[in-house]
Short mmCIF file of C-alpha atoms and ligand atoms in Angstrom, two decimals:
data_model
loop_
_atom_site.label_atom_id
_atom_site.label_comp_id
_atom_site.label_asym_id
_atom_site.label_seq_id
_atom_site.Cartn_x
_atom_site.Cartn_y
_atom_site.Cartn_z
CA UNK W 1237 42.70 65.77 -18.48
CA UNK W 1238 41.64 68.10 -21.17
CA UNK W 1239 38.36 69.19 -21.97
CA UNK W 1240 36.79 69.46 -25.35
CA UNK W 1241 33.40 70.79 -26.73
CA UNK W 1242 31.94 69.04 -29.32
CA UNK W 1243 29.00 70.21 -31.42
CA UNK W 1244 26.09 68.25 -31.67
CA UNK W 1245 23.29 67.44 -34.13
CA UNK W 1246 21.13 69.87 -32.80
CA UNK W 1247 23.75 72.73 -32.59
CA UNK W 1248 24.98 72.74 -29.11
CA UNK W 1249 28.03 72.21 -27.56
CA UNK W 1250 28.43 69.47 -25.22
CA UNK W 1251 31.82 69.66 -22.97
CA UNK W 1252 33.71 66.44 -22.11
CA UNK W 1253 36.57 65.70 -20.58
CA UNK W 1254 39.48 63.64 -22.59
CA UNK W 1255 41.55 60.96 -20.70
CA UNK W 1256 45.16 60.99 -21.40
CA UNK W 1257 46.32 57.22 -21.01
CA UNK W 1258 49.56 55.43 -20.49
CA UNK W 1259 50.30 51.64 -21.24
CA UNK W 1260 52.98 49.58 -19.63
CA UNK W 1261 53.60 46.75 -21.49
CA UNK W 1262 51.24 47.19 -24.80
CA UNK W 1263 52.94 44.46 -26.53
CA UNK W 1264 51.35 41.45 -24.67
CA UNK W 1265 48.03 40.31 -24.96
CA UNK W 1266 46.18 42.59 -22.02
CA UNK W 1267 48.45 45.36 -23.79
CA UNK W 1268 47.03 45.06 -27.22
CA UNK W 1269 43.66 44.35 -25.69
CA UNK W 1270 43.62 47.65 -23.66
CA UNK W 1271 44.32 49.45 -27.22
CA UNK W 1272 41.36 47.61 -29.06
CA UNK W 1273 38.85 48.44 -26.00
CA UNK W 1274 40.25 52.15 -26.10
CA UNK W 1275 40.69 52.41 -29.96
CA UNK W 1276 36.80 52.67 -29.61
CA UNK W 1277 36.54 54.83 -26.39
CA UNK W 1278 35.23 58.40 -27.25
CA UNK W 1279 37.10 59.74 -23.87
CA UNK W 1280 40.19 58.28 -23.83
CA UNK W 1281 43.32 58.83 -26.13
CA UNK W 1282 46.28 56.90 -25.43
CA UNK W 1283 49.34 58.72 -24.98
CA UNK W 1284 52.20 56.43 -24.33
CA UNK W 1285 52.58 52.70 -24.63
CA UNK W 1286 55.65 51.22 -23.35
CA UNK W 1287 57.53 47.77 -24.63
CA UNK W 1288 61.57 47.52 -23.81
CA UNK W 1289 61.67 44.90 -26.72
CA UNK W 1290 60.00 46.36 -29.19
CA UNK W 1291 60.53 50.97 -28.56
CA UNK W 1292 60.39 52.50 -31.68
CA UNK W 1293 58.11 50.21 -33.14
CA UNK W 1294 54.84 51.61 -34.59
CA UNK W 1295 51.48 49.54 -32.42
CA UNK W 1296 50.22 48.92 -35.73
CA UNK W 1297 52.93 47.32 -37.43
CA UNK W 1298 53.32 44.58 -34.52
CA UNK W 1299 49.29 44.60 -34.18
CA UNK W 1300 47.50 45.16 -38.10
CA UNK W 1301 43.70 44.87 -36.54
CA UNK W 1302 44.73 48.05 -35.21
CA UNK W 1303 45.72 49.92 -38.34
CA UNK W 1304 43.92 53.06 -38.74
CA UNK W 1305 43.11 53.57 -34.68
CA UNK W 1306 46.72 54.29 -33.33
CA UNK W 1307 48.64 56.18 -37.38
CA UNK W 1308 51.18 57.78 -34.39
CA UNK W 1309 51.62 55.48 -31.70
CA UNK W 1310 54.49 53.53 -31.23
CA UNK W 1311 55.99 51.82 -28.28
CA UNK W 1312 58.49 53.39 -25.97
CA UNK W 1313 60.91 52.41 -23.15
CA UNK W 1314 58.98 52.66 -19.35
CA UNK W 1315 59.81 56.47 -18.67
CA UNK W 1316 58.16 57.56 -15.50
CA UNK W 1317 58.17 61.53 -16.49
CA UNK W 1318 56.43 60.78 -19.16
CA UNK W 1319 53.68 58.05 -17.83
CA UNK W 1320 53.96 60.65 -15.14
CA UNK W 1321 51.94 63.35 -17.67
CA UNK W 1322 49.08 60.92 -18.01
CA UNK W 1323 45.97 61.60 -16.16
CA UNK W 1324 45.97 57.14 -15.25
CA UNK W 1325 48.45 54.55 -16.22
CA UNK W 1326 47.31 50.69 -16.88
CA UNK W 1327 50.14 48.00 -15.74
CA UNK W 1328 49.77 45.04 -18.44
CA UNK W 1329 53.08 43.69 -17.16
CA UNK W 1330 54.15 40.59 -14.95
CA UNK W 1331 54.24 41.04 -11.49
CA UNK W 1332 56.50 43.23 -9.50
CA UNK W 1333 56.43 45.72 -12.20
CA UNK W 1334 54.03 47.69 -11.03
CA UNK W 1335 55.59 47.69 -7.56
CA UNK W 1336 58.71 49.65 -8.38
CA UNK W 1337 56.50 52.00 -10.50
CA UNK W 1338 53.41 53.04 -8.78
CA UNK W 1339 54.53 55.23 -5.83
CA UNK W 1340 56.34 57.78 -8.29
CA UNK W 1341 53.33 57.92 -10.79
CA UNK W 1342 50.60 58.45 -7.97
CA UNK W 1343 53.19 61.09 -6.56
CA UNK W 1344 52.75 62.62 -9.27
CA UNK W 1345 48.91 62.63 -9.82
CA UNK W 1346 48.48 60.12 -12.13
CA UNK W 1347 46.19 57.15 -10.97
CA UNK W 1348 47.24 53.75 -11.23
CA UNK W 1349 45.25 50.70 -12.88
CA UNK W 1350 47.18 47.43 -12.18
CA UNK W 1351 45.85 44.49 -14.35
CA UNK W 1352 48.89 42.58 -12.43
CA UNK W 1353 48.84 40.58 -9.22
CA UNK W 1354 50.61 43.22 -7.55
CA UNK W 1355 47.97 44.81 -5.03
CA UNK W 1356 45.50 42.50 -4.93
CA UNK W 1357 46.16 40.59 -1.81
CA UNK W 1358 45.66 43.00 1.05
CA UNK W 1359 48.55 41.10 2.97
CA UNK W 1360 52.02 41.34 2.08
CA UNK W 1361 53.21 38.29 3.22
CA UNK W 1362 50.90 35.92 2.15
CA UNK W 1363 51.61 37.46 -1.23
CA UNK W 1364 55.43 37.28 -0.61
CA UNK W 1365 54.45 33.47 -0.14
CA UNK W 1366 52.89 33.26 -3.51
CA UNK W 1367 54.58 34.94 -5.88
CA UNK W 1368 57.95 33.75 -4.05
CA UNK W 1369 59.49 37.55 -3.82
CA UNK W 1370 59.12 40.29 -0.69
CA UNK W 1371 56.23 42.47 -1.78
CA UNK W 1372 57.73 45.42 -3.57
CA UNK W 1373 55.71 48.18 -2.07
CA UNK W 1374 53.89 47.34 1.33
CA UNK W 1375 53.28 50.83 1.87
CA UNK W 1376 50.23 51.16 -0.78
CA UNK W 1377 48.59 48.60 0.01
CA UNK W 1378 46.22 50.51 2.37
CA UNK W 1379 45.19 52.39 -0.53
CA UNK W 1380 44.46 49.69 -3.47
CA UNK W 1381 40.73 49.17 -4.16
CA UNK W 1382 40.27 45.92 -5.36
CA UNK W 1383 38.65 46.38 -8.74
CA UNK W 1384 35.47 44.58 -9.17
CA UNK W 1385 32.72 47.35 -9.92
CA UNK W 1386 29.96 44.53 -8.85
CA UNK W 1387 31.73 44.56 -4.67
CA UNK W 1388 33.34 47.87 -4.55
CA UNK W 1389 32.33 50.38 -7.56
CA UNK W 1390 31.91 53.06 -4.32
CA UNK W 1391 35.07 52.81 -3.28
CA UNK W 1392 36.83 52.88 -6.98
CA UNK W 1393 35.13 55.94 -6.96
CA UNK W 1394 37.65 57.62 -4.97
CA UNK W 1395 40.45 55.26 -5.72
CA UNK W 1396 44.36 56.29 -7.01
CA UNK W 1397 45.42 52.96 -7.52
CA UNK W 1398 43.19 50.11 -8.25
CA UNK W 1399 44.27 46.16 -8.50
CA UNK W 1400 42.46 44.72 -11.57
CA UNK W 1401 41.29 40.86 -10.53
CA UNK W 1402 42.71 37.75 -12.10
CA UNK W 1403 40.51 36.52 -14.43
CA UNK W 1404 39.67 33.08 -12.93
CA UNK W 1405 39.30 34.85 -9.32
CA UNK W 1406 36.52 36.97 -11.36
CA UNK W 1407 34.76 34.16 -12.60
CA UNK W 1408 34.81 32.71 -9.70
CA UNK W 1409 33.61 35.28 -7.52
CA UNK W 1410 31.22 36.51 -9.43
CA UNK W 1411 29.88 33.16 -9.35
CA UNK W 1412 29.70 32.29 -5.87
CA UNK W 1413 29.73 36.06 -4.25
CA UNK W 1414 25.31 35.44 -4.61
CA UNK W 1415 25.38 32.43 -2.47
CA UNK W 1416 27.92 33.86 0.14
CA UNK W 1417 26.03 36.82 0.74
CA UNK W 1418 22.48 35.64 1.43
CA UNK W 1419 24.56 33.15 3.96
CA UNK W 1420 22.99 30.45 2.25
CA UNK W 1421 26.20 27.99 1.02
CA UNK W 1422 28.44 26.02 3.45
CA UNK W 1423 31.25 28.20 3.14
CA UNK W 1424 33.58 25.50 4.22
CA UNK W 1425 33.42 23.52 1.20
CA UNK W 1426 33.40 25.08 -1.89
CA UNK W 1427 34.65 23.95 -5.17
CA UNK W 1428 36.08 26.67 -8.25
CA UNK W 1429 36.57 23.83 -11.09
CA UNK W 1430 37.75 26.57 -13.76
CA UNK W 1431 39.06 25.90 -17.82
CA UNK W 1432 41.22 28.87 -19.37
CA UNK W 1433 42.08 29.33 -22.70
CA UNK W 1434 46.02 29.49 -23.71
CA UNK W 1435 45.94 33.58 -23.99
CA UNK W 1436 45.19 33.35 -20.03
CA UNK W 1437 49.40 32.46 -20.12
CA UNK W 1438 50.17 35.84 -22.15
CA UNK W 1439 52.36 36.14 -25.23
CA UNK W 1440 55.64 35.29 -23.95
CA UNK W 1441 56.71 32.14 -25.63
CA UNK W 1442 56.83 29.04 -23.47
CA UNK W 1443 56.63 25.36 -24.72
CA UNK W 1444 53.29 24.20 -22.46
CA UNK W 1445 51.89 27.25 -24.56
CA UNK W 1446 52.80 25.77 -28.39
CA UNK W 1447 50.25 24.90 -30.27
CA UNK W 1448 51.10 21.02 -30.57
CA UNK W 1449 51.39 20.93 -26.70
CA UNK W 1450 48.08 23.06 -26.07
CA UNK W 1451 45.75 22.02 -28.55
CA UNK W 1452 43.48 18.92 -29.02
CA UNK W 1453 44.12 18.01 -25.08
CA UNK W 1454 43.50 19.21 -21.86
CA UNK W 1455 44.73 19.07 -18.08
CA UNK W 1456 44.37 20.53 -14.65
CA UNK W 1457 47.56 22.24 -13.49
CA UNK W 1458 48.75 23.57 -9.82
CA UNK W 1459 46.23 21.31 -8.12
CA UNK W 1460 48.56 21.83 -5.35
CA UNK W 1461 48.40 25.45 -5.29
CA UNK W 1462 47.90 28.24 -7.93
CA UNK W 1463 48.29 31.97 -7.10
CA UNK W 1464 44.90 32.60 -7.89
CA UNK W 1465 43.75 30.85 -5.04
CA UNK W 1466 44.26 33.31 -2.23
CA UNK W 1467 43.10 35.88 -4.22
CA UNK W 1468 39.85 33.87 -4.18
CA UNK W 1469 39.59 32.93 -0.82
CA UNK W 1470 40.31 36.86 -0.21
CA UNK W 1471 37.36 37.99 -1.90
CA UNK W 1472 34.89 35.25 -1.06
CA UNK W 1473 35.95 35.65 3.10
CA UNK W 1474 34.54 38.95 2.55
CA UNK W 1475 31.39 38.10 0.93
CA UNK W 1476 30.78 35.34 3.71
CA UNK W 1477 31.81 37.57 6.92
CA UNK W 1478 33.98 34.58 7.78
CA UNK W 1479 36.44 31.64 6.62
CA UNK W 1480 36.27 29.56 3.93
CA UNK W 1481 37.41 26.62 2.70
CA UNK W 1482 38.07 26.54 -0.92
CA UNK W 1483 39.29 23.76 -3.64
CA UNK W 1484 40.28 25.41 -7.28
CA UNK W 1485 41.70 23.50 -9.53
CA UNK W 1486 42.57 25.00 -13.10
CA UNK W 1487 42.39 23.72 -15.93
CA UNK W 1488 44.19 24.69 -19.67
CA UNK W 1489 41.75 24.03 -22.20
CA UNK W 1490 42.73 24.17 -26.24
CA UNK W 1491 40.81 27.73 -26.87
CA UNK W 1492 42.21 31.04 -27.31
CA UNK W 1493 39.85 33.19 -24.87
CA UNK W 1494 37.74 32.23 -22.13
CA UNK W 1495 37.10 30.66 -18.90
CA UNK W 1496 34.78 28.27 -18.04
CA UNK W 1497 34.14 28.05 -13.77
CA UNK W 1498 32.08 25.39 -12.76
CA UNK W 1499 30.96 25.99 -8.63
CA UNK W 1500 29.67 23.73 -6.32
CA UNK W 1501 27.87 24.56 -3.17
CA UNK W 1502 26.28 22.97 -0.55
CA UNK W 1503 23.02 25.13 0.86
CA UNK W 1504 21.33 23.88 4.03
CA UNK W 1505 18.03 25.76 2.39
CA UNK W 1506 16.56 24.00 -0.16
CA UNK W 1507 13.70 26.14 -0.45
CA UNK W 1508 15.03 29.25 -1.41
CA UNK W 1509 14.77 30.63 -5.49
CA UNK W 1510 18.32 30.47 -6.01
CA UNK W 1511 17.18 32.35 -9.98
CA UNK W 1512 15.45 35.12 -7.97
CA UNK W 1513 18.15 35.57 -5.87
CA UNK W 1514 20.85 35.88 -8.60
CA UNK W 1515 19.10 38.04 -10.75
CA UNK W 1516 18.18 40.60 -7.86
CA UNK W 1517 21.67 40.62 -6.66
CA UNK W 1518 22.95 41.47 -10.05
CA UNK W 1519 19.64 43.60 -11.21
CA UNK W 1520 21.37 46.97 -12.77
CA UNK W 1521 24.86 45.29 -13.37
CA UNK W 1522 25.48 46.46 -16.53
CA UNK W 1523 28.17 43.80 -17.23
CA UNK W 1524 27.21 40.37 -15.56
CA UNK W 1525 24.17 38.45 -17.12
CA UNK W 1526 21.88 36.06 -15.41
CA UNK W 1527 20.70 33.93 -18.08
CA UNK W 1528 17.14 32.19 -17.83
CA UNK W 1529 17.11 29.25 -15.45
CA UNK W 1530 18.29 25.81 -16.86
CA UNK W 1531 20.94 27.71 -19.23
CA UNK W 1532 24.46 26.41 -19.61
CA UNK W 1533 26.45 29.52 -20.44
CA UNK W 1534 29.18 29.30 -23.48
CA UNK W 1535 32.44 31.02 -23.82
CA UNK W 1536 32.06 31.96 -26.92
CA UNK W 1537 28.96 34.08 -26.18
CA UNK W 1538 31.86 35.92 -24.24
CA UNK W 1539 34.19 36.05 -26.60
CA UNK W 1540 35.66 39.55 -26.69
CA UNK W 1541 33.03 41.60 -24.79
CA UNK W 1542 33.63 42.90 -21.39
CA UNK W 1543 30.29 40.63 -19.33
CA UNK W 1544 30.18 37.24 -17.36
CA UNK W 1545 27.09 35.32 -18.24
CA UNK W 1546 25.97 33.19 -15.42
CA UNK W 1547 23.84 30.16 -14.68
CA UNK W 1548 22.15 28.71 -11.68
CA UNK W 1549 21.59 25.13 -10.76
CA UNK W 1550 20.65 22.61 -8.42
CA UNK W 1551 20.45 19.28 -9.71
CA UNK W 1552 17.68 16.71 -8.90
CA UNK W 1553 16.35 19.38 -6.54
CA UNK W 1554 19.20 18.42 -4.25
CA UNK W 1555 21.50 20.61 -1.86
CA UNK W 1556 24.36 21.10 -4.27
CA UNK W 1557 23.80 24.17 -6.46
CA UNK W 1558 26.02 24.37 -9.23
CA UNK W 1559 27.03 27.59 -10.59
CA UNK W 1560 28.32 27.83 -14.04
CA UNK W 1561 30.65 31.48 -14.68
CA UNK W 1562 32.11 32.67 -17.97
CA UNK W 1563 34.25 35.55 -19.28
CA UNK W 1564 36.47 36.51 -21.61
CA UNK W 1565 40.12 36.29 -20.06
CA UNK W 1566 40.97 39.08 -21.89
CA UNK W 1567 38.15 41.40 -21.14
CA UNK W 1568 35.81 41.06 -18.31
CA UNK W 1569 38.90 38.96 -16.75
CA UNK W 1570 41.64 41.88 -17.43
CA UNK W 1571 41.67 44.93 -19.69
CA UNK W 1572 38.18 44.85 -20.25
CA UNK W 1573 37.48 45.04 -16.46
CA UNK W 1574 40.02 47.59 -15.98
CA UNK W 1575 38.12 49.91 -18.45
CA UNK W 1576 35.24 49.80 -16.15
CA UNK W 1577 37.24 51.02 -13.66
CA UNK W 1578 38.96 53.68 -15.29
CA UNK W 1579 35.16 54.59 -16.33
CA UNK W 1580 34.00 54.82 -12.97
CA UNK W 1581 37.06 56.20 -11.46
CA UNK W 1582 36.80 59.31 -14.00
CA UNK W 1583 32.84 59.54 -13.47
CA UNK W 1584 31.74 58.47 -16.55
CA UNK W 1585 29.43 56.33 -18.21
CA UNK W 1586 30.79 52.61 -16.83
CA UNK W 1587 29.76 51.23 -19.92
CA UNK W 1588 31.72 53.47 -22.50
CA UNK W 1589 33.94 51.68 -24.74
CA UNK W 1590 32.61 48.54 -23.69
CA UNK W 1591 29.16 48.22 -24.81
CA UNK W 1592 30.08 46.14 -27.98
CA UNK W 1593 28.37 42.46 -28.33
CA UNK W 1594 30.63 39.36 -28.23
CA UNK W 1595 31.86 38.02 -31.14
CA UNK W 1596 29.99 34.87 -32.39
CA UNK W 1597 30.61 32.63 -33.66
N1 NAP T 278 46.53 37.00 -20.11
C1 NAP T 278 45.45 37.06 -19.35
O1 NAP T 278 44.39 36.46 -19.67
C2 NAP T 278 45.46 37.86 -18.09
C3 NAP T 278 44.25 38.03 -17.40
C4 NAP T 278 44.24 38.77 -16.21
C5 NAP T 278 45.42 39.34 -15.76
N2 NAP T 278 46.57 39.14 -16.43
C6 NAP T 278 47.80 39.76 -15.88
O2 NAP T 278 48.11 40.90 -16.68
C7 NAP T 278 49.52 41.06 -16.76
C8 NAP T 278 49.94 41.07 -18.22
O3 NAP T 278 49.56 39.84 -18.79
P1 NAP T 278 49.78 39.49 -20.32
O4 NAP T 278 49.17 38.16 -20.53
O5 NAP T 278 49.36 40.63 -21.18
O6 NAP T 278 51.39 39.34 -20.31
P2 NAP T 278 52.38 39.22 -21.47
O7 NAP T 278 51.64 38.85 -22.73
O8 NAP T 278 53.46 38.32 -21.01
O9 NAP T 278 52.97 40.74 -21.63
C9 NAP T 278 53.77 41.33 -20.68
C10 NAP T 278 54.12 42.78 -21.11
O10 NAP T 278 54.89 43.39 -20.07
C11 NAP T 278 56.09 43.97 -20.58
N3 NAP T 278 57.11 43.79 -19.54
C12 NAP T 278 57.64 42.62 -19.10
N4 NAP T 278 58.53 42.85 -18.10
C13 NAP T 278 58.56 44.19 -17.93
C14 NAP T 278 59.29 45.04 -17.03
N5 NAP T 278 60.16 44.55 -16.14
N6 NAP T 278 59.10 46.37 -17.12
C15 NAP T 278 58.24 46.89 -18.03
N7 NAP T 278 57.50 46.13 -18.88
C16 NAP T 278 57.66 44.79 -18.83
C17 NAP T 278 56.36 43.21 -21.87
O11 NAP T 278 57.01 44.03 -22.83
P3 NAP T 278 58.59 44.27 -22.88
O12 NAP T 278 59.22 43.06 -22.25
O13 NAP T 278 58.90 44.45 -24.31
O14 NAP T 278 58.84 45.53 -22.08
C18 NAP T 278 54.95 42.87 -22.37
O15 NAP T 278 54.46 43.94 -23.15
C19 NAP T 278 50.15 39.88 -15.96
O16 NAP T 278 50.47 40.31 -14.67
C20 NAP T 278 49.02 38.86 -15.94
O17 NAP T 278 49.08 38.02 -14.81
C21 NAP T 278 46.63 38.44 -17.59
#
């Protein structure tokens, strides 16, 4: 980390430190996102972005909203010596990537920001189960912080290597956390139904993903089972102190960015101000908006900026309240997200880089 002075209007010099920053896989969609969010970071400067397909390749030529940011970047094969100079390396990659990687960079000083699923499940067998592969490194589990500023910004604090959340498991818990907390829903019952847009499946080509198979339709998929779902369950178990019983079913939706979570939950209390109690557990959250009561959130209010607008129901005055969650896949759900972390981790501003409005329309 280097640190500059830079003179200001009124004459002085202001010190501040400069993040060096290293990319694996900056050729996929939370890749090139990471490199718009950072393009307009005033502490950051990435160093190294990695793509096996595409080394020697100038960012800018495979990505042109980025010409002018990045004149001298261009993608390089996964080297750890050199990710190894950088003061924190982001993991845009599939999973299991960042498991054969991560003990050699944080040997080596350099903290580790996983947008994958790689250490987000605290047990290593249930995510063996999931992602159908032993976990690749057990050992650092321990250490992972589970990266959502809103439940553990202390402990990212201190962190080396943080696991980014999925973006439906940040929808959803950001949704539903509220409820848990003040021990007010029936834990045993709750129901994530979530929509994604088709960048949620990344960049690699796949035919549920073409546009004549994606667009102008709709389904659920893994009903069954998706891998999102323990991750979930993980986080909402600790916001309840206890079990719970949880029903997500996913949805792809014909839309680029966002997700949509609609959450049901049944509260014994019917007296309680479920807007009052929202808005105070979220009061100072720079990045999660409780809109008025009666508001029915959009995506593309979302749409590129780094928040999750949230509304609170409870139709007919009855027991069900019905939560409705969106964010940005790509942002608040993924690189976005992990900007706030590397802002917090680094003890700066959590908002830098990531104060921009949403794109609309
Ligand atoms: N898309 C989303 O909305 C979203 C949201 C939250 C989290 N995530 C998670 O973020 C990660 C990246 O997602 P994405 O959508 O950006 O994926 P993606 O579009 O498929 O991109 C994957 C990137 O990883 C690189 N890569 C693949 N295998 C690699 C390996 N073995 N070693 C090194 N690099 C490798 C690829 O480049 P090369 O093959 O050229 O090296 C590519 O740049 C995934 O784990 C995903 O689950 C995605």
């Amino acid at each position: 980390m280097r640190l500059y002075h830079r003179q200001l209007s009124n004459g002085f010099c202001k010190g501040h430190v400069m993040i060096k920053v290293g990319i694996v896989g900056g050729t996929g969609y939370t890749g090139v996102e990471l490199l718009r969010l950072l393009a307009q970071h005033p502490q950051a400067e990435v160093a190294v972005i990695t793509s096996r397909s595409e080394a020697g390749l100038r960012v800018d030529e495979m990505y042109p909203n980025l010409r002018g940011h990045y004149p001298e970047l261009a993608f390089s094969v996964p080297d750890v010596a050199t990710l190894g100079a950088c003061d924190v390396v982001f993991f845009a990659t599939p999973h299991g990537v960042a498991h054969a990687l991560a003990g050699e960079l944080l040997a080596a000083g350099t903290r580790v920001i996983d947008l994958s699923a790689d250490f987000r499940l605290q047990d290593a067998e249930e995510w063996a189960k999931w992602y159908g592969q032993p976990h690749g490194a057990p050992e650092l589990l321990s250490e992972a912080v589970y990266g959502l500023p809103e439940v553990n910004r202390e402990a990212i604090k201190t962190a080396r290597l943080i696991a980014v959340p999925g973006c439906y498991p940040t929808a959803a818990q950001l949704g539903l956390i509220p409820l848990l907390e003040a021990g007010l829903a029936d834990a045993s019952s709750l129901i994530a139904d979530c929509k994604s847009g088709v960048s949620g499946a990344g960049r690699g080509a796949s035919v549920a993903s073409l546009f004549c198979e994606a667009g102008e339709s709709m389904k659920a998929y893994s009903v069954k089972g998706h891998r999102h779902l323990p991750e979930i369950r993980q986080g909402l178990r600790l916001a309840a102190g206890g079990e719970v019983g949880l029903t997500f079913v996913p949805h792809l939706t014909p839309m680029i960015r966002g997700i949509h979570a609609t959450l049901y939950a049944r509260v014994a209390d019917t007296s309680v101000d479920l807007q009052a109690l929202f808005e105070k557990r979220y009061a100072g959250e720079p990045f999660v908006d409780v809109m008025p009561a009666g508001s029915h959130p959009e995506t593309r209010s979302v749409r590129g900026g780094n928040v999750c607008r949230i509304a609170v129901h409870r139709p007919q005055g009855g027991d069900l309240v019905v939560v409705l969650s969106v964010i940005d896949n790509l942002v608040k759900g993924a690189s976005g997200q992990a900007v706030q972390n590397m802002n917090i981790l680094f003890g700066l501003d959590e908002r830098l880089g990531l104060s921009h409005a949403a794109l609309l329309p």
